[in-house]
């Protein structure tokens, strides 16, 4: 018996220990009863929606091998169970996965909140920023931050992103004549971090040229993996068990690295803004950025955001502003490497649009429609955010007459590969996004940035960055597929590849 147990035994005596043990047993019984009631309710709520058979204890968790085939399983099940099917994570947690535009529309036009399980795990890292907050808090923050994405604010960012992209492309010179493939994601992650720091936070970090692995990016990768692991491991849903586990220790360590990074960015800007209290006065001196608007935003009562809220929004935009776009750009370049016929058309269009310049400008973004269609087609096949979920607080009836009384709904990868919506869904075909083809399709068939009231506030910034990075890369390099290293897709907070994303490059021949 441990020393602590002996001390308790001595101090409390047998009767008191007996009562304590009885109390713990009672708590355990009550908790188990509540969980069993939740399981019974979930079965009842999802009874109108058949799905793949689930193990009584593990649910569908063992079906997912983390080997690059998991997302294909979602698509396969979607073919067997049209519109929607339930999926169990352990014995008590069930999500209904939807993969049809009319189901997606019903969910996304609603004001239902983010689900309180998977986003709770993210909240322990990112705080209550726009990604996870709800109700009046979300509404107030969204209203205060919207000016940060006005086109007058976004316009100067195009040159900054161009500069970051050119730094990355300069580094690629060492690969250009080797005929050897290299891994894209690590390079693109540094470039998009460099871009978000320059654009949103006016911070010239030199993160692309500093030697060694960037600590913040490494921490984000670790946090993303651990959040996914926690979601798939039922005992880790309990805060105390996760906190005491080795994975919980790694999670807290990575959080500290991420927090120190964002706190330093905020500290430096607060110091610079000590003398200025109004946006107009700041704007008279230089271009406004997201952090200016965040620190100086005021509501109708002249109340700003608390220090805690500011850090949550900075953490959110630091993560979402670099990791999602890194995934998007990497898979776009990979897609074009695999389809040289489309790459050639894009390059010709880009060279004509840039007209001899080596930097993209705001006006050039609208001059590359074919490239934009290729970007959208890659986002369809490889959505940077492979899933999003909501919690249904009141009955929701879908177009086919079935009703979900309450529960958790998730929109996953399958919506963009649904053969009932997309002809030959696994084929790369940018012509799907010709205006005449888009007009015949539900707007909720293509939702890489979500839709409805909780759509991505930064989607214009993201699309601009994807266009700039793609255009400057194609102007300079020919992208070549490496058939020996095809990506093995894994769903994390953003879409990643288990074995990285590899391509070969060679300089563009000016005579071509």
Coordinates of C-alpha atoms in Angstrom, one line a residue:
X1 CA 0.0 0.0 0.0
X2 CA 1.4 3.5 -0.9
X3 CA 2.4 6.0 1.7
X4 CA -0.4 8.4 0.7
X5 CA -3.0 5.5 1.0
X6 CA -1.6 4.7 4.4
X7 CA -1.8 8.3 5.6
X8 CA -5.4 8.5 4.3
X9 CA -6.2 5.2 6.1
X10 CA -4.7 6.5 9.3
X11 CA -6.4 9.9 9.2
X12 CA -9.8 8.7 8.0
X13 CA -10.0 5.3 9.5
X14 CA -12.0 2.3 8.1
X15 CA -15.5 3.8 8.3
X16 CA -14.5 7.0 6.5
X17 CA -12.6 5.1 3.8
X18 CA -15.6 2.8 3.3
X19 CA -17.8 5.9 2.7
X20 CA -15.3 7.4 0.3
X21 CA -15.1 4.1 -1.7
X22 CA -18.9 3.9 -1.8
X23 CA -19.1 7.5 -3.0
X24 CA -16.6 6.8 -5.8
X25 CA -18.6 3.7 -6.8
X26 CA -21.8 5.8 -6.9
X27 CA -20.1 8.4 -9.1
X28 CA -18.9 5.7 -11.5
X29 CA -22.3 4.1 -11.6
X30 CA -24.0 7.4 -12.3
X31 CA -21.5 8.3 -15.1
X32 CA -21.9 4.8 -16.7
X33 CA -25.7 5.2 -16.6
X34 CA -25.4 8.6 -18.3
X35 CA -23.2 7.2 -21.0
X36 CA -25.5 4.2 -21.6
X37 CA -28.4 6.6 -21.9
X38 CA -26.5 8.6 -24.4
X39 CA -25.8 5.5 -26.4
X40 CA -29.5 4.5 -26.3
X41 CA -30.5 8.0 -27.5
X42 CA -27.9 7.9 -30.3
X43 CA -29.3 4.6 -31.6
X44 CA -32.8 6.0 -31.4
X45 CA -31.8 9.3 -33.2
X46 CA -29.9 7.6 -36.0
X47 CA -32.3 4.7 -36.5
X48 CA -33.6 6.2 -39.8
X49 CA -30.0 6.2 -41.2
X50 CA -28.5 2.8 -41.9
X51 CA -24.7 2.6 -42.0
X52 CA -21.8 0.2 -41.9
X53 CA -21.8 -2.4 -39.1
X54 CA -20.0 -1.2 -35.9
X55 CA -18.2 -3.1 -33.2
X56 CA -20.0 -2.8 -29.9
X57 CA -16.9 -1.4 -28.1
X58 CA -14.7 0.1 -30.7
X59 CA -17.4 1.3 -33.1
X60 CA -15.7 2.0 -36.5
X61 CA -12.3 3.1 -35.1
X62 CA -10.6 -0.2 -36.0
X63 CA -11.7 0.2 -39.6
X64 CA -9.3 3.2 -40.0
X65 CA -5.7 2.0 -40.3
X66 CA -4.0 5.4 -40.7
X67 CA -2.3 3.9 -43.8
X68 CA -3.5 6.3 -46.5
X69 CA -6.7 4.4 -47.3
X70 CA -9.0 5.9 -44.7
X71 CA -10.6 8.6 -46.8
X72 CA -11.3 6.1 -49.6
X73 CA -13.4 4.2 -47.0
X74 CA -15.6 7.3 -46.5
X75 CA -16.2 7.4 -50.2
X76 CA -16.9 3.7 -50.5
X77 CA -19.4 3.8 -47.6
X78 CA -21.0 6.9 -49.1
X79 CA -21.7 4.9 -52.3
X80 CA -23.4 2.2 -50.3
X81 CA -25.4 4.5 -48.0
X82 CA -26.7 7.5 -50.0
X83 CA -26.9 11.0 -48.5
X84 CA -25.7 10.1 -45.0
X85 CA -24.6 7.3 -42.6
X86 CA -23.7 7.1 -38.9
X87 CA -20.2 6.4 -37.7
X88 CA -19.2 5.4 -34.2
X89 CA -16.0 6.4 -32.3
X90 CA -16.0 4.0 -29.4
X91 CA -19.2 2.8 -27.7
X92 CA -20.7 6.2 -26.9
X93 CA -19.8 8.8 -29.5
X94 CA -21.6 8.8 -32.9
X95 CA -21.4 11.2 -35.8
X96 CA -23.6 11.2 -38.9
X97 CA -21.5 11.8 -42.0
X98 CA -23.3 13.6 -44.8
X99 CA -22.1 13.6 -48.4
X100 CA -24.9 15.1 -50.5
X101 CA -25.3 18.8 -51.4
X102 CA -28.9 19.0 -50.2
X103 CA -28.0 17.6 -46.8
X104 CA -25.0 19.9 -46.6
X105 CA -27.2 22.9 -47.5
X106 CA -29.7 22.1 -44.7
X107 CA -26.9 21.9 -42.2
X108 CA -24.8 24.9 -43.3
X109 CA -27.6 27.4 -43.7
X110 CA -28.6 26.7 -40.1
X111 CA -27.1 28.5 -37.1
X112 CA -26.3 25.3 -35.3
X113 CA -23.0 25.5 -33.3
X114 CA -19.8 23.5 -33.8
X115 CA -19.9 20.2 -32.1
X116 CA -18.8 20.1 -28.5
X117 CA -16.4 17.1 -28.7
X118 CA -13.9 17.4 -31.5
X119 CA -13.8 21.2 -31.4
X120 CA -13.4 21.0 -27.6
X121 CA -10.1 19.3 -28.1
X122 CA -9.0 22.1 -30.6
X123 CA -10.2 24.7 -28.1
X124 CA -7.6 23.6 -25.5
X125 CA -5.0 24.8 -28.0
X126 CA -6.6 27.7 -30.0
X127 CA -9.0 29.1 -27.3
X128 CA -12.4 30.5 -28.2
X129 CA -11.4 32.1 -31.5
X130 CA -13.7 32.3 -34.5
X131 CA -13.1 28.7 -35.4
X132 CA -14.7 27.3 -32.2
X133 CA -16.6 30.1 -30.5
X134 CA -20.4 30.2 -30.7
X135 CA -23.5 32.4 -30.0
X136 CA -23.1 36.0 -29.3
X137 CA -19.4 35.8 -28.7
X138 CA -18.8 34.4 -32.2
X139 CA -21.2 37.0 -33.7
X140 CA -19.4 39.9 -32.0
X141 CA -15.9 38.6 -33.0
X142 CA -17.0 38.0 -36.6
X143 CA -18.3 41.6 -36.8
X144 CA -15.2 43.1 -35.3
X145 CA -12.8 41.1 -37.5
X146 CA -14.6 41.4 -40.8
X147 CA -12.9 44.7 -41.7
X148 CA -9.6 42.9 -41.5
X149 CA -10.6 41.1 -44.8
X150 CA -11.8 44.1 -46.8
X151 CA -10.1 44.2 -50.2
X152 CA -8.3 47.5 -49.3
X153 CA -6.5 45.5 -46.6
X154 CA -6.0 42.5 -48.8
X155 CA -4.5 44.4 -51.8
X156 CA -1.0 45.0 -50.4
X157 CA -0.8 41.4 -49.3
X158 CA -0.4 40.2 -52.9
X159 CA 3.1 41.7 -53.2
X160 CA 4.1 40.3 -49.8
X161 CA 2.9 36.8 -50.7
X162 CA 4.8 37.2 -54.0
X163 CA 8.0 38.0 -52.1
X164 CA 7.5 35.0 -49.8
X165 CA 6.9 32.7 -52.8
X166 CA 10.0 34.0 -54.6
X167 CA 12.1 33.2 -51.6
X168 CA 10.8 29.6 -51.7
X169 CA 11.4 29.3 -55.4
X170 CA 14.9 30.6 -55.1
X171 CA 15.6 27.8 -52.6
X172 CA 14.3 25.3 -55.2
X173 CA 17.1 26.1 -57.6
X174 CA 19.1 23.3 -56.0
X175 CA 16.5 20.8 -57.1
X176 CA 15.9 22.2 -60.6
X177 CA 18.4 20.2 -62.6
X178 CA 18.9 17.1 -60.5
X179 CA 16.0 15.0 -61.8
X180 CA 15.4 14.0 -58.2
X181 CA 12.1 14.5 -56.4
X182 CA 11.7 16.5 -53.2
X183 CA 9.1 16.9 -50.6
X184 CA 6.9 19.9 -51.1
X185 CA 4.9 20.3 -47.8
X186 CA 7.8 21.4 -45.6
X187 CA 8.9 24.1 -48.0
X188 CA 5.4 25.4 -48.6
X189 CA 4.6 25.4 -44.9
X190 CA 7.5 27.7 -44.3
X191 CA 6.4 29.9 -47.2
X192 CA 2.8 30.2 -46.0
X193 CA 4.0 30.9 -42.4
X194 CA 6.3 33.6 -43.8
X195 CA 3.3 35.0 -45.7
X196 CA 0.9 35.1 -42.8
X197 CA 3.4 36.7 -40.6
X198 CA 4.2 39.4 -43.1
X199 CA 0.6 40.0 -44.2
X200 CA -1.5 39.6 -41.0
X201 CA 1.1 40.6 -38.5
X202 CA 3.7 42.7 -40.4
X203 CA 6.4 40.4 -39.0
X204 CA 9.5 39.7 -41.2
X205 CA 10.5 36.5 -39.5
X206 CA 13.1 35.2 -42.1
X207 CA 11.6 31.7 -41.2
X208 CA 12.3 30.5 -44.7
X209 CA 16.0 31.3 -44.7
X210 CA 16.8 30.4 -41.0
X211 CA 18.6 27.1 -40.8
X212 CA 17.0 24.2 -39.0
X213 CA 13.4 23.1 -38.4
X214 CA 10.9 25.9 -37.5
X215 CA 9.8 25.2 -33.9
X216 CA 6.3 26.6 -34.5
X217 CA 5.5 24.5 -37.6
X218 CA 6.9 21.4 -35.8
X219 CA 4.6 22.2 -32.8
X220 CA 1.5 22.7 -35.1
X221 CA 2.2 19.4 -36.7
X222 CA 2.5 17.7 -33.3
X223 CA -0.7 19.3 -32.0
X224 CA -2.6 18.3 -35.1
X225 CA -1.5 14.7 -34.8
X226 CA -2.3 14.6 -31.1
X227 CA -5.8 16.1 -31.4
X228 CA -6.6 13.5 -34.1
X229 CA -5.2 10.7 -31.8
X230 CA -7.3 12.0 -28.9
X231 CA -10.4 12.0 -31.0
X232 CA -9.9 8.4 -32.1
X233 CA -8.9 7.1 -28.6
X234 CA -12.1 7.0 -26.4
X235 CA -10.4 7.0 -23.0
X236 CA -8.6 10.2 -24.1
X237 CA -11.9 12.0 -24.3
X238 CA -11.6 12.3 -20.5
X239 CA -9.6 15.4 -19.7
X240 CA -7.9 13.9 -16.7
X241 CA -6.8 10.7 -18.4
X242 CA -5.4 12.6 -21.4
X243 CA -3.7 15.1 -19.0
X244 CA -1.9 12.3 -17.1
X245 CA -0.9 10.4 -20.3
X246 CA 2.4 10.7 -22.1
X247 CA 0.5 12.1 -25.1
X248 CA -1.0 14.8 -22.8
X249 CA 2.5 15.8 -21.7
X250 CA 3.6 16.1 -25.4
X251 CA 0.5 18.1 -26.1
X252 CA 1.1 20.6 -23.3
X253 CA 4.8 20.9 -24.4
X254 CA 3.8 21.7 -28.0
X255 CA 1.1 24.2 -26.8
X256 CA 3.8 26.1 -24.9
X257 CA 5.9 26.4 -28.1
X258 CA 2.9 27.6 -30.1
X259 CA 1.8 30.1 -27.4
X260 CA 5.3 31.6 -27.0
X261 CA 5.4 32.2 -30.7
X262 CA 2.1 34.1 -30.9
X263 CA 2.6 35.9 -27.6
X264 CA 5.9 37.4 -29.0
X265 CA 4.1 38.6 -32.1
X266 CA 1.4 40.3 -30.0
X267 CA 3.9 41.8 -27.6
X268 CA 5.9 43.4 -30.3
X269 CA 2.8 44.9 -31.9
X270 CA 1.4 46.2 -28.7
X271 CA 4.7 48.0 -28.1
X272 CA 4.5 49.6 -31.5
X273 CA 0.9 50.7 -31.0
X274 CA 1.4 52.3 -27.6
X275 CA 1.1 55.8 -29.0
X276 CA -1.8 55.0 -31.4
X277 CA -5.3 54.3 -30.4
X278 CA -7.2 54.8 -33.7
X279 CA -7.0 52.8 -36.9
X280 CA -7.2 56.0 -39.1
X281 CA -4.0 57.3 -37.5
X282 CA -2.2 54.0 -38.0
X283 CA -3.4 53.8 -41.6
X284 CA -2.0 57.3 -42.3
X285 CA 1.5 55.9 -41.6
X286 CA 1.3 52.5 -43.2
X287 CA -0.9 49.7 -44.5
X288 CA -3.2 48.2 -41.9
X289 CA -2.9 44.5 -41.2
X290 CA -5.1 42.0 -39.3
X291 CA -3.3 42.5 -36.0
X292 CA -3.9 46.3 -36.1
X293 CA -7.6 45.7 -36.6
X294 CA -7.6 43.0 -33.9
X295 CA -5.9 45.2 -31.2
X296 CA -7.8 48.4 -32.0
X297 CA -11.3 47.0 -32.9
X298 CA -14.2 48.4 -30.8
X299 CA -17.9 47.5 -30.7
X300 CA -20.8 49.9 -30.4
X301 CA -20.1 50.2 -26.7
X302 CA -16.4 51.1 -27.4
X303 CA -15.4 47.8 -25.9
X304 CA -12.4 46.0 -27.5
X305 CA -11.3 42.4 -27.3
X306 CA -9.8 41.0 -24.1
X307 CA -6.1 39.9 -24.0
X308 CA -7.4 36.3 -23.9
X309 CA -9.6 36.8 -26.9
X310 CA -6.8 38.5 -28.8
X311 CA -4.5 35.6 -28.2
X312 CA -7.2 33.1 -29.2
X313 CA -7.7 34.9 -32.5
X314 CA -4.0 35.3 -33.2
X315 CA -3.5 31.5 -32.5
X316 CA -6.4 30.7 -34.7
X317 CA -5.3 32.8 -37.7
X318 CA -1.6 31.9 -37.3
X319 CA -2.6 28.2 -37.6
X320 CA -5.5 28.5 -40.1
X321 CA -3.6 31.1 -42.2
X322 CA -0.6 29.0 -42.9
X323 CA -1.4 25.3 -42.4
X324 CA -4.6 25.1 -44.5
X325 CA -3.0 27.1 -47.4
X326 CA 0.1 25.0 -47.2
X327 CA -2.0 21.9 -47.7
X328 CA -3.9 23.6 -50.6
X329 CA -0.8 24.8 -52.4
X330 CA 1.1 21.6 -52.0
X331 CA -1.7 19.5 -53.5
X332 CA -2.3 22.1 -56.3
X333 CA 1.3 21.8 -57.4
X334 CA 1.2 18.0 -57.1
X335 CA -2.1 17.9 -59.2
X336 CA -0.5 20.1 -62.0
X337 CA 2.7 17.9 -61.9
X338 CA 0.4 14.9 -62.6
X339 CA -1.4 16.7 -65.5
X340 CA 1.1 18.4 -67.7
X341 CA -1.5 19.2 -70.3
X342 CA -3.4 21.5 -67.9
X343 CA -0.1 22.8 -66.4
X344 CA 0.9 24.0 -69.9
X345 CA -2.4 25.9 -70.5
X346 CA -2.0 27.5 -67.0
X347 CA 1.6 28.6 -67.7
X348 CA 0.7 30.2 -71.0
X349 CA -2.1 32.1 -69.4
X350 CA 0.1 33.2 -66.4
X351 CA 2.9 34.5 -68.7
X352 CA 0.4 36.5 -70.7
X353 CA -1.3 37.9 -67.6
X354 CA 2.0 38.9 -65.9
X355 CA 3.3 40.5 -69.2
X356 CA 7.0 40.4 -68.3
X357 CA 6.7 41.2 -64.6
X358 CA 8.3 38.9 -62.0
X359 CA 5.7 39.7 -59.3
X360 CA 2.0 39.2 -59.2
X361 CA -0.2 42.2 -58.6
X362 CA -3.8 42.6 -57.4
X363 CA -5.1 43.3 -60.9
X364 CA -3.4 40.1 -62.2
X365 CA -5.5 37.8 -60.0
X366 CA -8.6 38.1 -62.2
X367 CA -6.6 37.5 -65.4
X368 CA -5.9 33.8 -64.8
X369 CA -9.4 32.0 -65.1
X370 CA -8.1 28.6 -66.3
X371 CA -5.5 28.5 -63.5
X372 CA -8.3 29.4 -61.0
X373 CA -10.4 26.5 -62.3
X374 CA -7.4 24.1 -61.8
X375 CA -7.0 25.4 -58.3
X376 CA -10.6 24.8 -57.5
X377 CA -10.5 21.3 -59.0
X378 CA -7.5 20.5 -56.8
X379 CA -9.4 21.9 -53.8
X380 CA -12.3 19.5 -54.7
X381 CA -10.0 16.4 -54.9
X382 CA -7.8 17.5 -52.0
X383 CA -9.8 19.8 -49.6
X384 CA -7.4 21.3 -47.1
X385 CA -9.9 20.9 -44.4
X386 CA -11.2 17.3 -44.9
X387 CA -14.1 17.5 -42.4
X388 CA -16.2 19.9 -40.4
X389 CA -18.9 19.2 -37.8
X390 CA -21.9 20.7 -36.1
X391 CA -24.1 19.8 -33.1
X392 CA -27.8 19.5 -33.7
X393 CA -29.7 21.1 -30.9
X394 CA -33.2 20.8 -32.4
X395 CA -34.7 18.4 -34.9
X396 CA -33.5 18.8 -38.4
X397 CA -35.4 17.4 -41.4
X398 CA -33.7 16.8 -44.7
X399 CA -35.0 17.0 -48.3
X400 CA -35.7 13.2 -48.4
X401 CA -38.1 13.5 -45.4
X402 CA -35.8 11.9 -42.8
X403 CA -35.3 13.7 -39.6
X404 CA -32.4 13.8 -37.1
X405 CA -33.9 14.6 -33.7
X406 CA -30.5 15.7 -32.3
X407 CA -26.9 14.6 -32.6
X408 CA -23.6 15.4 -34.2
X409 CA -23.2 15.9 -38.0
X410 CA -20.0 15.8 -39.9
X411 CA -19.4 16.9 -43.5
X412 CA -16.4 15.0 -44.9
X413 CA -14.2 14.5 -47.9
X414 CA -17.0 12.3 -49.5
X415 CA -19.1 15.3 -50.6
X416 CA -16.4 16.3 -53.2
X417 CA -16.1 12.7 -54.5
X418 CA -19.8 11.8 -54.7
X419 CA -20.4 10.1 -58.0
X420 CA -24.1 11.2 -57.9
X421 CA -22.9 14.8 -58.1
X422 CA -19.6 14.7 -59.9
X423 CA -19.2 12.7 -63.1
X424 CA -16.0 10.6 -62.9
X425 CA -15.3 12.1 -59.5
X426 CA -11.6 10.9 -59.2
X427 CA -10.6 12.5 -62.6
X428 CA -8.9 15.9 -62.5
X429 CA -11.1 18.0 -64.8
X430 CA -10.9 21.8 -64.3
X431 CA -13.7 22.3 -66.8
X432 CA -16.1 21.4 -64.1
X433 CA -15.7 25.0 -62.9
X434 CA -16.6 26.7 -66.2
X435 CA -19.4 29.1 -65.4
X436 CA -21.9 27.2 -67.4
X437 CA -21.1 24.0 -65.5
X438 CA -21.1 25.7 -62.1
X439 CA -24.6 27.1 -62.8
X440 CA -26.1 23.6 -63.2
X441 CA -24.7 22.3 -59.9
X442 CA -25.7 23.0 -56.3
X443 CA -23.5 25.6 -54.6
X444 CA -23.2 23.2 -51.7
X445 CA -21.6 20.5 -53.8
X446 CA -18.2 22.4 -53.5
X447 CA -17.5 23.6 -49.9
X448 CA -13.7 23.8 -49.3
X449 CA -14.3 27.0 -47.3
X450 CA -17.6 25.8 -45.8
X451 CA -20.7 27.9 -46.5
X452 CA -23.5 29.8 -44.9
X453 CA -23.1 32.1 -41.8
X454 CA -20.0 30.3 -40.6
X455 CA -18.1 30.2 -43.8
X456 CA -14.3 30.9 -43.8
X457 CA -13.7 34.6 -43.1
X458 CA -10.3 34.3 -44.7
X459 CA -11.3 32.5 -48.0
X460 CA -10.5 35.5 -50.2
X461 CA -7.0 35.9 -48.7
X462 CA -6.5 32.1 -49.1
X463 CA -7.6 32.0 -52.7
X464 CA -5.3 35.0 -53.5
X465 CA -2.4 33.2 -51.9
X466 CA -3.1 30.0 -53.8
X467 CA -3.2 32.0 -57.1
X468 CA 0.0 33.9 -56.4
X469 CA 2.0 30.8 -55.3
X470 CA 0.7 28.7 -58.2
X471 CA 1.3 31.4 -60.8
X472 CA 4.9 32.3 -59.7
X473 CA 5.8 28.6 -59.5
X474 CA 4.5 27.7 -63.0
X475 CA 6.2 30.8 -64.5
X476 CA 9.6 29.6 -63.2
X477 CA 9.4 25.8 -63.1
X478 CA 8.0 22.9 -65.0
X479 CA 6.5 20.5 -62.4
X480 CA 7.0 16.7 -63.0
X481 CA 5.2 13.8 -61.3
X482 CA 7.2 11.2 -59.4
X483 CA 5.2 8.0 -60.0
X484 CA 7.2 6.2 -57.4
X485 CA 5.9 8.4 -54.6
X486 CA 2.2 9.0 -54.7
X487 CA 0.7 10.8 -51.6
X488 CA -1.0 8.6 -49.0
X489 CA -3.8 10.8 -47.7
X490 CA -4.5 11.1 -44.0
X491 CA -7.2 13.3 -42.4
X492 CA -5.8 15.6 -39.7
X493 CA -7.0 19.1 -38.8
X494 CA -5.8 19.7 -42.4
X495 CA -5.3 17.2 -45.2
X496 CA -1.8 15.7 -45.2
X497 CA 0.1 12.9 -46.7
X498 CA 1.6 10.1 -44.7
X499 CA 4.7 9.9 -46.9
X500 CA 4.8 13.6 -47.9
X501 CA 4.1 15.2 -51.3
X502 CA 6.9 14.7 -53.8
X503 CA 7.5 16.2 -57.2
X504 CA 10.4 16.9 -59.6
X505 CA 11.1 20.3 -61.2
X506 CA 13.1 21.8 -64.0
X507 CA 13.5 25.4 -65.2
X508 CA 10.9 26.6 -67.7
X509 CA 12.4 26.9 -71.2
X510 CA 11.8 30.5 -72.4
X511 CA 11.6 29.2 -76.0
X512 CA 8.6 26.9 -75.3

